[in-house]
Every structure is written in structure tokens, then in C-alpha cells.
Tab-separated table of C-alpha atoms in Angstrom:
chain	number	residue	atom	x	y	z
A	14	MET	CA	-27.807	-25.918	16.809
A	15	GLN	CA	-29.594	-22.610	17.063
A	16	LEU	CA	-29.206	-19.269	15.339
A	17	GLY	CA	-31.038	-16.013	15.746
A	18	VAL	CA	-31.382	-13.830	12.642
A	19	ILE	CA	-32.255	-10.131	12.808
A	20	GLY	CA	-33.117	-8.561	9.471
A	21	LEU	CA	-35.069	-10.467	6.834
A	22	GLY	CA	-34.103	-8.603	3.704
A	23	THR	CA	-32.943	-10.712	0.777
A	24	MET	CA	-29.568	-11.644	2.276
A	25	GLY	CA	-30.832	-12.123	5.836
A	26	ALA	CA	-33.778	-14.236	4.716
A	27	ASN	CA	-31.611	-16.472	2.557
A	28	LEU	CA	-28.993	-16.951	5.268
A	29	ALA	CA	-31.806	-17.904	7.666
A	30	ARG	CA	-33.111	-20.443	5.143
A	31	ASN	CA	-29.590	-21.750	4.583
A	32	ALA	CA	-29.081	-22.287	8.328
A	33	ALA	CA	-32.438	-24.021	8.732
A	34	ARG	CA	-31.779	-26.303	5.765
A	35	ASN	CA	-28.579	-27.317	7.508
A	36	GLY	CA	-30.298	-28.363	10.726
A	37	ALA	CA	-30.352	-25.180	12.790
A	38	ARG	CA	-33.343	-23.977	14.773
A	39	VAL	CA	-33.641	-20.412	13.471
A	40	VAL	CA	-35.289	-17.662	15.511
A	41	LEU	CA	-36.427	-14.707	13.399
A	42	PHE	CA	-36.966	-11.014	14.019
A	43	ASN	CA	-37.614	-8.146	11.640
A	44	ARG	CA	-38.703	-4.603	12.483
A	45	THR	CA	-41.571	-4.993	10.048
A	46	THR	CA	-43.542	-7.978	11.337
A	47	GLU	CA	-45.291	-8.260	7.978
A	48	LYS	CA	-41.989	-9.332	6.452
A	49	THR	CA	-41.620	-12.099	9.052
A	50	LYS	CA	-45.131	-13.372	8.314
A	51	GLU	CA	-44.410	-13.314	4.587
A	52	PHE	CA	-41.184	-15.244	5.198
A	53	LEU	CA	-43.015	-18.003	7.075
A	54	GLU	CA	-45.756	-18.213	4.450
A	55	ASN	CA	-43.145	-18.868	1.790
A	56	PHE	CA	-40.459	-20.891	3.560
A	57	SER	CA	-41.769	-22.483	6.769
A	58	ALA	CA	-41.498	-25.972	5.253
A	59	GLU	CA	-37.724	-25.610	4.740
A	60	GLY	CA	-36.784	-26.084	8.396
A	61	GLU	CA	-37.454	-25.111	11.992
A	62	PHE	CA	-38.255	-21.398	12.224
A	63	VAL	CA	-39.519	-19.452	15.223
A	64	ALA	CA	-41.072	-16.067	14.446
A	65	THR	CA	-40.943	-13.310	17.067
A	66	GLU	CA	-42.474	-9.836	17.212
A	67	SER	CA	-40.121	-8.120	19.652
A	68	LEU	CA	-36.421	-8.295	20.499
A	69	ARG	CA	-37.287	-9.405	24.034
A	70	GLU	CA	-39.303	-12.315	22.688
A	71	PHE	CA	-36.510	-12.997	20.193
A	72	VAL	CA	-33.876	-13.293	22.943
A	73	SER	CA	-36.118	-15.359	25.212
A	74	GLU	CA	-36.656	-17.949	22.455
A	75	MET	CA	-32.950	-18.875	22.512
A	76	LYS	CA	-30.960	-20.705	25.145
A	77	ALA	CA	-27.658	-19.244	26.350
A	78	PRO	CA	-25.088	-19.042	24.945
A	79	ARG	CA	-26.944	-17.420	22.042
A	80	ALA	CA	-25.612	-16.824	18.544
A	81	ILE	CA	-27.324	-13.853	16.910
A	82	LEU	CA	-26.684	-12.880	13.306
A	83	LEU	CA	-27.357	-9.278	12.302
A	84	MET	CA	-28.120	-8.577	8.663
A	85	VAL	CA	-29.026	-4.900	8.786
A	86	LYS	CA	-27.704	-1.848	6.961
A	87	ALA	CA	-24.084	-1.062	7.836
A	88	GLY	CA	-23.418	1.948	10.034
A	89	ASP	CA	-25.828	3.459	12.542
A	90	ALA	CA	-28.424	0.717	12.081
A	91	VAL	CA	-26.038	-1.890	13.505
A	92	ASP	CA	-25.327	0.258	16.555
A	93	ALA	CA	-29.051	0.960	17.042
A	94	VAL	CA	-29.975	-2.732	17.059
A	95	MET	CA	-27.104	-3.532	19.406
A	96	GLU	CA	-28.101	-0.787	21.853
A	97	GLU	CA	-31.555	-2.303	22.164
A	98	LEU	CA	-30.298	-5.871	22.231
A	99	LEU	CA	-27.376	-5.721	24.664
A	100	PRO	CA	-29.318	-5.238	27.959
A	101	MET	CA	-31.108	-8.534	27.271
A	102	LEU	CA	-28.005	-10.621	26.575
A	103	GLU	CA	-25.801	-12.661	28.915
A	104	LYS	CA	-22.076	-13.259	29.159
A	105	GLY	CA	-20.943	-15.742	26.547
A	106	ASP	CA	-23.548	-14.730	23.954
A	107	ILE	CA	-22.279	-14.045	20.422
A	108	ILE	CA	-23.317	-11.261	18.046
A	109	ILE	CA	-22.374	-11.794	14.395
A	110	ASP	CA	-22.456	-8.761	12.111
A	111	ALA	CA	-22.740	-10.287	8.631
A	112	GLY	CA	-23.260	-7.019	6.770
A	113	ASN	CA	-20.710	-4.885	4.937
A	114	SER	CA	-19.569	-2.935	7.989
A	115	HIS	CA	-16.369	-0.897	8.012
A	116	TYR	CA	-13.655	-2.873	9.773
A	117	ARG	CA	-12.934	0.037	12.132
A	118	ASP	CA	-16.562	-0.004	13.329
A	119	THR	CA	-16.182	-3.738	13.928
A	120	GLU	CA	-13.047	-3.161	16.011
A	121	ARG	CA	-14.833	-0.520	18.080
A	122	ARG	CA	-17.819	-2.760	18.691
A	123	GLU	CA	-15.694	-5.761	19.611
A	124	VAL	CA	-13.708	-3.819	22.221
A	125	ARG	CA	-16.906	-2.560	23.827
A	126	LEU	CA	-18.644	-5.940	23.924
A	127	LYS	CA	-15.569	-7.738	25.213
A	128	LYS	CA	-15.764	-5.646	28.397
A	129	MET	CA	-19.324	-6.923	28.832
A	130	GLY	CA	-18.313	-10.559	28.337
A	131	ILE	CA	-20.138	-10.764	25.011
A	132	HIS	CA	-18.386	-11.975	21.864
A	133	PHE	CA	-18.552	-9.941	18.662
A	134	VAL	CA	-17.820	-11.479	15.264
A	135	GLY	CA	-17.468	-9.373	12.122
A	136	MET	CA	-18.142	-11.697	9.214
A	137	GLY	CA	-17.870	-10.845	5.544
A	138	VAL	CA	-20.333	-12.778	3.387
A	139	SER	CA	-20.015	-12.918	-0.403
A	140	GLY	CA	-22.174	-14.615	-2.963
A	141	GLY	CA	-25.164	-12.357	-3.386
A	142	GLU	CA	-28.730	-13.553	-3.107
A	143	GLU	CA	-28.092	-17.023	-4.518
A	144	GLY	CA	-24.888	-17.575	-2.569
A	145	ALA	CA	-26.518	-16.678	0.748
A	146	LEU	CA	-29.057	-19.434	0.167
A	147	LEU	CA	-27.042	-22.166	-1.519
A	148	GLY	CA	-23.599	-21.535	-0.039
A	149	PRO	CA	-21.641	-18.298	0.242
A	150	SER	CA	-18.002	-17.576	0.946
A	151	MET	CA	-17.720	-16.546	4.602
A	152	MET	CA	-14.942	-14.453	6.134
A	153	PRO	CA	-15.406	-14.379	9.922
A	154	GLY	CA	-13.084	-12.478	12.241
A	155	GLY	CA	-13.104	-11.789	15.978
A	156	ASP	CA	-12.723	-13.955	19.072
A	157	PRO	CA	-11.369	-17.368	17.973
A	158	GLU	CA	-13.138	-19.094	20.881
A	159	ALA	CA	-16.481	-17.765	19.678
A	160	LEU	CA	-15.680	-18.921	16.157
A	161	LYS	CA	-15.029	-22.467	17.386
A	162	LYS	CA	-18.655	-22.592	18.549
A	163	LEU	CA	-19.970	-21.166	15.286
A	164	MET	CA	-17.771	-23.053	12.843
A	165	PRO	CA	-19.758	-26.347	12.714
A	166	LEU	CA	-22.808	-24.482	11.395
A	167	LEU	CA	-20.809	-22.112	9.166
A	168	MET	CA	-19.041	-25.098	7.589
A	169	LYS	CA	-22.391	-26.592	6.654
A	170	MET	CA	-23.748	-23.293	5.329
A	171	SER	CA	-20.765	-22.255	3.198
A	172	ALA	CA	-19.963	-23.162	-0.409
A	173	SER	CA	-17.598	-25.907	-1.528
A	174	ASP	CA	-14.138	-24.766	-2.628
A	175	GLY	CA	-14.051	-27.439	-5.333
A	176	ALA	CA	-11.268	-29.342	-3.561
A	177	LYS	CA	-13.206	-31.099	-0.745
A	178	GLY	CA	-13.037	-28.034	1.490
A	179	LYS	CA	-15.564	-25.376	2.505
A	180	CYS	CA	-15.389	-21.660	1.739
A	181	VAL	CA	-15.082	-20.447	5.308
A	182	THR	CA	-12.051	-19.938	7.535
A	183	TYR	CA	-11.096	-17.922	10.580
A	184	ILE	CA	-9.579	-14.743	9.135
A	185	GLY	CA	-8.130	-13.099	12.240
A	186	PRO	CA	-8.918	-10.974	15.308
A	187	GLY	CA	-10.834	-7.715	15.558
A	188	GLY	CA	-12.032	-6.307	12.254
A	189	ALA	CA	-10.015	-8.748	10.117
A	190	GLY	CA	-13.050	-10.471	8.622
A	191	HIS	CA	-14.718	-7.280	7.498
A	192	PHE	CA	-11.392	-5.913	6.230
A	193	VAL	CA	-10.867	-8.935	3.967
A	194	LYS	CA	-14.460	-8.625	2.707
A	195	MET	CA	-13.817	-4.935	1.985
A	196	VAL	CA	-10.763	-5.819	-0.123
A	197	HIS	CA	-12.771	-8.588	-1.805
A	198	ASN	CA	-15.275	-5.920	-2.848
A	199	GLY	CA	-12.476	-3.641	-4.052
A	200	ILE	CA	-11.188	-6.444	-6.293
A	201	GLU	CA	-14.770	-6.984	-7.420
A	202	TYR	CA	-15.037	-3.303	-8.401
A	203	GLY	CA	-11.840	-3.605	-10.430
A	204	ILE	CA	-12.803	-6.773	-12.301
A	205	MET	CA	-16.308	-5.511	-13.068
A	206	GLN	CA	-14.877	-2.292	-14.520
A	207	LEU	CA	-12.371	-4.258	-16.614
A	208	ILE	CA	-15.184	-6.397	-18.040
A	209	ALA	CA	-17.243	-3.277	-18.759
A	210	GLU	CA	-14.331	-1.715	-20.649
A	211	ALA	CA	-13.848	-4.921	-22.659
A	212	TYR	CA	-17.558	-4.825	-23.553
A	213	ASP	CA	-17.276	-1.163	-24.581
A	214	LEU	CA	-14.320	-1.830	-26.879
A	215	LEU	CA	-15.944	-4.857	-28.509
A	216	LYS	CA	-19.195	-2.984	-29.056
A	217	THR	CA	-17.833	0.465	-29.947
A	218	VAL	CA	-14.720	-0.422	-31.923
A	219	GLY	CA	-15.601	-3.985	-32.974
A	220	LYS	CA	-19.287	-3.254	-33.678
A	221	MET	CA	-20.253	-6.566	-32.075
A	222	LYS	CA	-23.946	-7.305	-31.516
A	223	ASN	CA	-25.340	-8.519	-28.209
A	224	GLU	CA	-25.827	-12.026	-29.610
A	225	ASP	CA	-22.125	-12.168	-30.509
A	226	LEU	CA	-21.096	-10.752	-27.139
A	227	ALA	CA	-23.183	-13.360	-25.328
A	228	LYS	CA	-21.474	-16.186	-27.218
A	229	LEU	CA	-17.996	-14.707	-26.753
A	230	PHE	CA	-18.356	-14.163	-23.009
A	231	ALA	CA	-19.918	-17.617	-22.604
A	232	ASP	CA	-16.846	-19.115	-24.304
A	233	TRP	CA	-14.538	-17.052	-22.101
A	234	SER	CA	-16.422	-18.119	-18.962
A	235	LYS	CA	-15.501	-21.755	-19.695
A	236	SER	CA	-11.820	-21.037	-20.359
A	237	ASP	CA	-8.904	-21.544	-17.977
A	238	ASP	CA	-7.658	-17.970	-18.338
A	239	LEU	CA	-10.935	-16.040	-17.934
A	240	GLY	CA	-13.340	-18.565	-16.407
A	241	SER	CA	-15.238	-16.892	-13.557
A	242	PHE	CA	-18.646	-16.169	-12.090
A	243	LEU	CA	-18.579	-12.578	-13.370
A	244	MET	CA	-17.911	-13.812	-16.920
A	245	GLU	CA	-20.805	-16.264	-16.628
A	246	ILE	CA	-23.350	-13.657	-15.556
A	247	THR	CA	-22.069	-11.170	-18.151
A	248	ALA	CA	-22.773	-13.698	-20.907
A	249	GLN	CA	-26.294	-14.200	-19.559
A	250	ILE	CA	-26.963	-10.450	-19.332
A	251	PHE	CA	-26.424	-10.049	-23.081
A	252	THR	CA	-29.218	-12.568	-23.825
A	253	VAL	CA	-32.035	-10.937	-21.826
A	254	LYS	CA	-34.709	-8.893	-23.611
A	255	ASP	CA	-37.185	-6.400	-22.185
A	256	PRO	CA	-40.640	-8.091	-22.245
A	257	ALA	CA	-42.432	-4.900	-23.286
A	258	SER	CA	-40.192	-3.496	-26.027
A	259	LYS	CA	-38.522	-6.790	-27.039
A	260	LYS	CA	-35.227	-4.883	-27.126
A	261	TYR	CA	-32.115	-6.132	-25.379
A	262	LEU	CA	-32.337	-4.972	-21.780
A	263	ILE	CA	-28.650	-4.066	-21.565
A	264	ASP	CA	-29.223	-1.306	-24.163
A	265	LEU	CA	-32.040	0.195	-22.071
A	266	ILE	CA	-30.143	0.420	-18.771
A	267	ALA	CA	-28.847	3.889	-17.839
A	268	ASP	CA	-25.039	4.090	-17.801
A	269	VAL	CA	-24.872	5.056	-14.128
A	270	ALA	CA	-23.281	2.552	-11.710
A	271	GLY	CA	-24.089	2.707	-8.011
A	272	GLN	CA	-21.894	1.850	-5.041
A	273	LYS	CA	-22.380	1.250	-1.326
A	274	GLY	CA	-19.011	2.367	0.008
A	275	THR	CA	-16.730	-0.666	0.177
A	276	GLY	CA	-14.816	0.340	-2.951
A	277	LYS	CA	-14.257	3.822	-1.564
A	278	TRP	CA	-13.124	2.376	1.772
A	279	THR	CA	-10.640	0.160	-0.052
A	280	THR	CA	-9.067	3.120	-1.859
A	281	GLU	CA	-8.953	5.189	1.350
A	282	THR	CA	-7.311	2.357	3.296
A	283	ALA	CA	-4.756	1.758	0.545
A	284	MET	CA	-3.788	5.435	0.587
A	285	ASP	CA	-3.460	5.380	4.374
A	286	LEU	CA	-1.189	2.336	4.159
A	287	GLY	CA	0.819	3.585	1.182
A	288	ILE	CA	-0.174	0.738	-1.136
A	289	ALA	CA	-0.879	1.405	-4.817
A	290	ILE	CA	-4.095	-0.145	-6.144
A	291	PRO	CA	-4.569	1.821	-9.393
A	292	THR	CA	-6.989	-0.603	-11.063
A	293	ILE	CA	-9.349	-0.515	-8.085
A	294	ASN	CA	-8.991	3.265	-7.754
A	295	ALA	CA	-9.820	3.671	-11.452
A	296	ALA	CA	-12.913	1.502	-11.033
A	297	VAL	CA	-14.169	3.637	-8.139
A	298	ASP	CA	-13.511	6.834	-10.119
A	299	ALA	CA	-15.334	5.380	-13.133
A	300	ARG	CA	-18.454	4.733	-11.053
A	301	ILE	CA	-18.322	8.235	-9.602
A	302	LEU	CA	-17.911	9.849	-13.025
A	303	SER	CA	-20.728	7.731	-14.468
A	304	GLY	CA	-23.047	9.313	-11.912
A	305	GLU	CA	-22.101	12.874	-12.865
A	306	THR	CA	-24.707	12.899	-15.638
A	307	GLU	CA	-25.208	16.677	-15.805
A	308	HIS	CA	-21.460	17.301	-15.930
A	309	ARG	CA	-21.030	14.689	-18.677
A	310	ALA	CA	-23.924	16.097	-20.719
A	311	ARG	CA	-22.478	19.614	-20.506
A	312	ARG	CA	-18.940	18.555	-21.405
A	313	MET	CA	-20.164	16.411	-24.284
A	314	LYS	CA	-21.468	19.573	-25.943
A	315	GLU	CA	-18.427	21.716	-25.088
A	316	LEU	CA	-15.411	19.498	-25.736
A	317	PRO	CA	-14.112	18.506	-29.182
A	318	GLU	CA	-15.055	14.988	-30.203
A	319	SER	CA	-12.511	12.200	-30.225
A	320	LEU	CA	-10.336	11.641	-33.275
A	321	PRO	CA	-10.647	8.582	-35.455
A	322	LYS	CA	-13.721	6.734	-34.296
A	323	ASN	CA	-13.294	3.658	-36.450
A	324	ALA	CA	-10.350	1.310	-36.207
A	325	LYS	CA	-9.551	-0.817	-39.257
A	326	LEU	CA	-8.928	-4.065	-37.446
A	327	PRO	CA	-10.173	-7.618	-38.123
A	328	ALA	CA	-12.719	-8.792	-35.558
A	329	ALA	CA	-10.592	-11.805	-34.587
A	330	ALA	CA	-7.582	-9.583	-33.905
A	331	LEU	CA	-9.577	-7.198	-31.701
A	332	THR	CA	-11.158	-10.081	-29.787
A	333	SER	CA	-7.754	-11.601	-29.103
A	334	MET	CA	-6.359	-8.262	-27.930
A	335	VAL	CA	-9.297	-7.662	-25.595
A	336	ARG	CA	-8.977	-11.171	-24.163
A	337	SER	CA	-5.260	-10.731	-23.441
A	338	ALA	CA	-5.706	-7.281	-21.908
A	339	LEU	CA	-8.587	-8.504	-19.761
A	340	GLU	CA	-6.713	-11.570	-18.522
A	341	LEU	CA	-3.546	-9.707	-17.533
A	342	SER	CA	-5.428	-6.760	-16.021
A	343	ILE	CA	-7.465	-9.124	-13.832
A	344	ILE	CA	-4.233	-10.714	-12.592
A	345	CYS	CA	-2.980	-7.214	-11.680
A	346	THR	CA	-6.230	-6.498	-9.816
A	347	TYR	CA	-5.892	-9.594	-7.642
A	348	ALA	CA	-2.223	-8.722	-7.052
A	349	GLN	CA	-3.148	-5.248	-5.807
A	350	GLY	CA	-5.793	-6.593	-3.431
A	351	PHE	CA	-3.526	-9.280	-1.990
A	352	GLU	CA	-0.683	-6.781	-1.512
A	353	LEU	CA	-3.077	-4.536	0.407
A	354	MET	CA	-4.144	-7.433	2.644
A	355	ALA	CA	-0.515	-8.409	3.250
A	356	LYS	CA	0.353	-4.851	4.285
A	357	MET	CA	-2.585	-4.531	6.686
A	358	SER	CA	-1.869	-7.966	8.144
A	359	SER	CA	1.683	-6.838	8.904
A	360	GLU	CA	0.577	-3.488	10.334
A	361	LYS	CA	-2.106	-4.987	12.574
A	362	LYS	CA	-0.289	-8.256	13.274
A	363	TRP	CA	-3.368	-10.099	12.048
A	364	ASN	CA	-1.243	-12.898	10.533
A	365	PHE	CA	-3.447	-13.493	7.503
A	366	ASP	CA	-3.118	-16.820	5.757
A	367	LEU	CA	-3.520	-15.395	2.260
A	368	SER	CA	-3.493	-18.868	0.746
A	369	GLU	CA	-6.605	-19.608	2.812
A	370	VAL	CA	-8.197	-16.343	1.677
A	371	ALA	CA	-7.653	-17.343	-1.953
A	372	ARG	CA	-9.053	-20.803	-1.198
A	373	ILE	CA	-12.320	-19.600	0.353
A	374	TRP	CA	-12.848	-17.275	-2.618
A	375	ARG	CA	-12.806	-20.240	-5.018
A	376	GLY	CA	-16.493	-20.973	-4.415
A	377	GLY	CA	-19.632	-19.100	-3.496
A	378	CYS	CA	-18.259	-15.565	-3.776
A	379	ILE	CA	-18.687	-12.977	-6.517
A	380	ILE	CA	-15.012	-12.959	-7.551
A	381	ARG	CA	-14.605	-16.729	-7.722
A	382	SER	CA	-12.536	-17.671	-10.742
A	383	LYS	CA	-10.306	-20.403	-12.124
A	384	PHE	CA	-7.313	-18.119	-11.637
A	385	LEU	CA	-7.649	-18.507	-7.855
A	386	THR	CA	-6.604	-22.162	-8.156
A	387	MET	CA	-3.240	-20.820	-9.328
A	388	LEU	CA	-3.145	-17.829	-6.978
A	389	GLN	CA	-3.789	-19.972	-3.883
A	390	PRO	CA	-0.519	-21.985	-3.978
A	391	ALA	CA	1.377	-18.863	-5.073
A	392	GLN	CA	0.502	-17.309	-1.686
A	393	ASP	CA	2.365	-20.223	-0.065
A	394	ASP	CA	5.498	-19.354	-2.071
A	395	ASN	CA	4.925	-22.258	-4.440
A	396	ALA	CA	7.610	-21.613	-7.051
A	397	ALA	CA	5.799	-23.446	-9.845
A	398	ALA	CA	2.578	-21.484	-9.291
A	399	LYS	CA	4.429	-18.161	-9.215
A	400	LYS	CA	6.316	-19.063	-12.385
A	401	ALA	CA	3.056	-20.020	-14.121
A	402	ILE	CA	1.487	-16.647	-13.266
A	403	ILE	CA	4.544	-14.724	-14.432
A	404	LYS	CA	4.596	-16.714	-17.670
A	405	ARG	CA	1.041	-15.565	-18.414
A	406	MET	CA	2.288	-11.954	-18.371
A	407	ASP	CA	4.812	-12.561	-21.161
A	408	GLY	CA	4.889	-12.873	-24.935
A	409	LYS	CA	1.855	-12.412	-27.164
A	410	SER	CA	-0.554	-11.617	-24.309
A	411	GLN	CA	1.494	-8.673	-23.083
A	412	ARG	CA	2.052	-7.381	-26.584
A	413	GLU	CA	-1.685	-7.464	-27.312
A	414	TRP	CA	-2.411	-5.755	-23.983
A	415	ARG	CA	-0.206	-2.839	-25.005
A	416	GLU	CA	-1.680	-2.723	-28.497
A	417	LEU	CA	-5.209	-2.627	-27.122
A	418	VAL	CA	-4.480	0.246	-24.745
A	419	ALA	CA	-2.957	2.227	-27.617
A	420	LEU	CA	-5.924	1.402	-29.838
A	421	ALA	CA	-8.470	2.511	-27.240
A	422	PHE	CA	-6.661	5.811	-26.701
A	423	SER	CA	-6.488	6.456	-30.440
A	424	CYS	CA	-10.237	5.769	-30.804
A	425	GLY	CA	-11.273	7.875	-27.818
A	426	VAL	CA	-12.697	4.937	-25.860
A	427	PRO	CA	-12.085	5.433	-22.114
A	428	ILE	CA	-10.363	2.460	-20.475
A	429	PRO	CA	-9.348	3.716	-17.011
A	430	ALA	CA	-8.935	0.275	-15.428
A	431	LEU	CA	-7.251	-1.503	-18.346
A	432	SER	CA	-4.724	1.323	-18.738
A	433	ALA	CA	-4.193	1.649	-14.968
A	434	SER	CA	-3.406	-2.063	-14.827
A	435	LEU	CA	-0.760	-1.699	-17.525
A	436	TRP	CA	0.670	1.351	-15.737
A	437	PHE	CA	0.833	-0.718	-12.533
A	438	TYR	CA	2.616	-3.570	-14.308
A	439	ASP	CA	5.179	-1.297	-15.989
A	440	THR	CA	5.841	0.619	-12.783
A	441	VAL	CA	6.492	-2.368	-10.503
A	442	ARG	CA	8.884	-3.981	-13.007
A	443	ARG	CA	10.791	-0.763	-13.872
A	444	GLU	CA	14.337	-0.503	-12.524
A	445	ARG	CA	14.296	3.290	-12.198
A	446	LEU	CA	11.338	5.688	-12.054
A	447	PRO	CA	11.224	9.456	-12.757
A	448	GLN	CA	10.289	10.255	-9.161
A	449	ASN	CA	13.927	11.267	-8.610
A	450	LEU	CA	12.982	14.512	-10.403
A	451	ILE	CA	9.955	15.003	-8.159
A	452	GLN	CA	12.120	14.595	-5.067
A	453	ALA	CA	14.590	17.129	-6.484
A	454	GLN	CA	11.709	19.566	-7.048
A	455	ARG	CA	10.480	19.018	-3.467
A	456	ASP	CA	13.952	19.696	-2.151
A	457	PHE	CA	14.235	22.817	-4.351
A	458	PHE	CA	11.088	24.554	-3.104
A	459	GLY	CA	10.660	22.973	0.336
A	460	ALA	CA	14.039	21.680	1.505
A	461	HIS	CA	12.485	18.222	1.922
A	462	THR	CA	15.885	16.541	1.331
A	463	TYR	CA	16.547	13.515	-0.844
A	464	GLN	CA	18.394	10.208	-0.769
A	465	ARG	CA	21.193	9.229	-3.142
A	466	VAL	CA	21.922	5.982	-4.957
A	467	ASP	CA	25.675	6.208	-4.398
A	468	LYS	CA	25.867	6.851	-0.636
A	469	PRO	CA	23.612	6.680	2.438
A	470	GLY	CA	21.996	9.596	4.276
A	471	ALA	CA	19.643	12.504	3.675
A	472	PHE	CA	20.843	15.389	1.498
A	473	HIS	CA	19.782	18.943	0.701
A	474	THR	CA	21.031	21.194	-2.104
A	475	GLU	CA	20.762	24.969	-2.491
A	476	TRP	CA	19.533	24.558	-6.052
A	477	SER	CA	19.150	28.224	-6.994
A	478	ARG	CA	22.795	28.916	-6.164
């Protein structure tokens, strides 16, 4: 087995180490040769690495057909590397873009390379720094014949799904792999925002200390309803102190969340397809608004402060309400992401196996959770699994979800994702929505016509007469 790796940043370096640990001869290239030297100084004992100082040397060190993994910044950087690389390649060679590229860019690149006889694979990789090294979730898409050649190595490199399988599967043609990774990241945005809102409520309304939050989230991370990687790391975050000040680090971090584009792409794609993903949209908006620091500072001085700041509620009651709201909102977030994937699969005729997608997210990836063990069979129309999920939305949990949203509003604590999730739930289960009035308004001022519930056809009324 051989693999060429271009780009030795954190993710690229760890994927290279992962491949070498699993028996591959790994040829390395990085624009900054100093980074390649540093890599070898630290990791040369982990496997067979070949360092190169130019792309020509890099290509010559591999036998055809070559498999070359790009881990460079999405966008123009990918095209720039390919432009330099392509004249040196031969028919049958494979380029794997393992970065967070937009699926449309992947489609464009695949069409171009196919004419040259070169395979292009767009592969989503989730798991962060640790996952890339120890076993990520991999979402490859593109030419299935090329994937057959790559799959033996990818199987070894990927994480376990916890059920004797590996967290890698062929997603579909064209940009399918990068599309599924994009939706994965959208779900990730949603869940992270939900956890942040839960933290805010517990700290602001419940007056919980970081020590208490660490214990609570650690308990939740071991539970069947909330157990997940994101819960685990959240619990750990609350325990870390700044070495210099000895204060909890979480209290010293600026409340500005960054983003690299995949969340925005998810919301744009959903709007194009006509699929509602309000929890994910709210999470993207929340990150944007967090970055508008000057606007927030100005409005904080201008606008009246929120009414009652303190809620008279026992700590145990608040904790239970937050847990229920968090659990059910996370279920809604997954539902929105899977509905978006189903719609795109139908539009593009990608034929996604959404059960397989759920399976490969059970290990290695950022959004791995115990809930996926229930969601996976539900994607195969398993009646028992579907019934179990629906049952979780009923009774005390739903009541507490509603109570928490009302409480947050009354205390002036912003919960865009938790409330959007409840709005989503109430909308999809409602027999009749008020959009009949909107359609009447559209027909009034624009003659857009409307449909009726009692007979077929399109109708227009001269309302002002």
C-alpha cells in the first residue's frame, strides 16, 4: 500500500501517521519544507515515510496508479495544487480531497479530471485532531472503482462503529461525500449551540458553578439519552484552569464563536432545496451575532434590560428541564439534517443509504452519540426504532421542554436553537398552519393564486371587490 499526502498541518500530519501505522508507505510533501523536516524528527519511527521537497519528486516517489491525499485549505488552494500536480500524473491515478470543500467544487473537479482519465474522490473526514490519528469517520464519494482500490487502507484507518464495523462507507457519486460531511457539520453546529444554551441557562438562571457543571455534564455524557462526544468534552472544558491566573479558563474566553463556512453552506443548500432546518439556521445566526461585538455593545447600552432576571425554581427542577429540552432538541437537529440529506439524494439521484451514514457517525466523528444507535435502524424503516424515538418526544420530557423555553423567554436568556427546535416540532406535527392567510395576502396584492382544501385547482379572488 502507498499513499501520498500533500499538506502537513495538524489534520494532514495525523492522517499521514494513521496511514503509516496501518502499513502504508507514505510519501510526504508540504510547501514549507521545514514542516516536513519537523514531521520526520517527531514521527519517523511510526512507519515508512518518504519526505520530498518538490511536487515532481513527490510524484516520482510513487508507482502508478498513485493515490494522493490533499489536506489543504478548501477553495482556491485545492485548485492551485491540482493545477501544478495534474501535468505530472497518469491515467488511473487518484486524487483524494480530504478537506472541507464545497460539494459543488468537488463535482466540478471530478468532471474535469474524468476527461483526463484521473479519478477524483471528495472525502469528508470527521474526528478532529485525535480522530485523524486514531481513527476518524470517513465519508468518501466519487468514482466507485477508485474507492474499491482505496477502501482496504481506509478501512484500516477509520474508527470502529462499536458493532464490529468500521466508520467508512462509499457515500455516492460526484460531490456526495463532501455534501454529507457538510450536513454533518451543520448538525454539529446545531448540537454545539444547544449545549451552549443549556450551559447559559444553568449558569445564568441556575447559578451553577463550573465544578457543578463539570459533574453534571460528565453524568449526562454517560447516559443513554445524552451520551456523546460533545458532552464528554464539554464536561472536561469546565474543569480546566488558566495556569497564570488560576481562574477557570471557560470564564476567560471571549464569547465570539468562529466558523469556516460549512454551517453557512448547509443553510444555503437547505433554502435552495426547500427544506426547513431551523435549529441549524439558528446556530449559524448565533455565531454570526456573537461576532458582532460592536453592535452588541452599542445595543446593550441603548435597549431596556430584560425583565425578571431571577427565576424561583429548585435546582433539580431546572436541571431536569434543561436535560429534557436538550435531549429532544438534539433529536430534532438530527432529524433536520437527515431530511436534508434525503432530499438532496432524491434530487441528485445519489441513492444515499442513510442507515449507513448514521452507522459511520457512531464512532470517530464529532457528532458521535448513543442516539445514533437508535437512529440507524430507524433509517431502515425499523418500526420499533421509530416508535422508540417518538416515545422519547412524549410525556414529561416534552412538557419540561416547553416549560424551559417559556422560562428562558421570561428571564431574558436567548435560546435561539432550543426554541427553534420546539417550533420545528410543533410545526411538523400541526394539522393546519396559518400560512393560508399568507397565501390569501399574496393573492390579494399579487394575484399569486391559492389552492383550496375542498376542491382541486388554482384560484384567484378579487379581494377588494
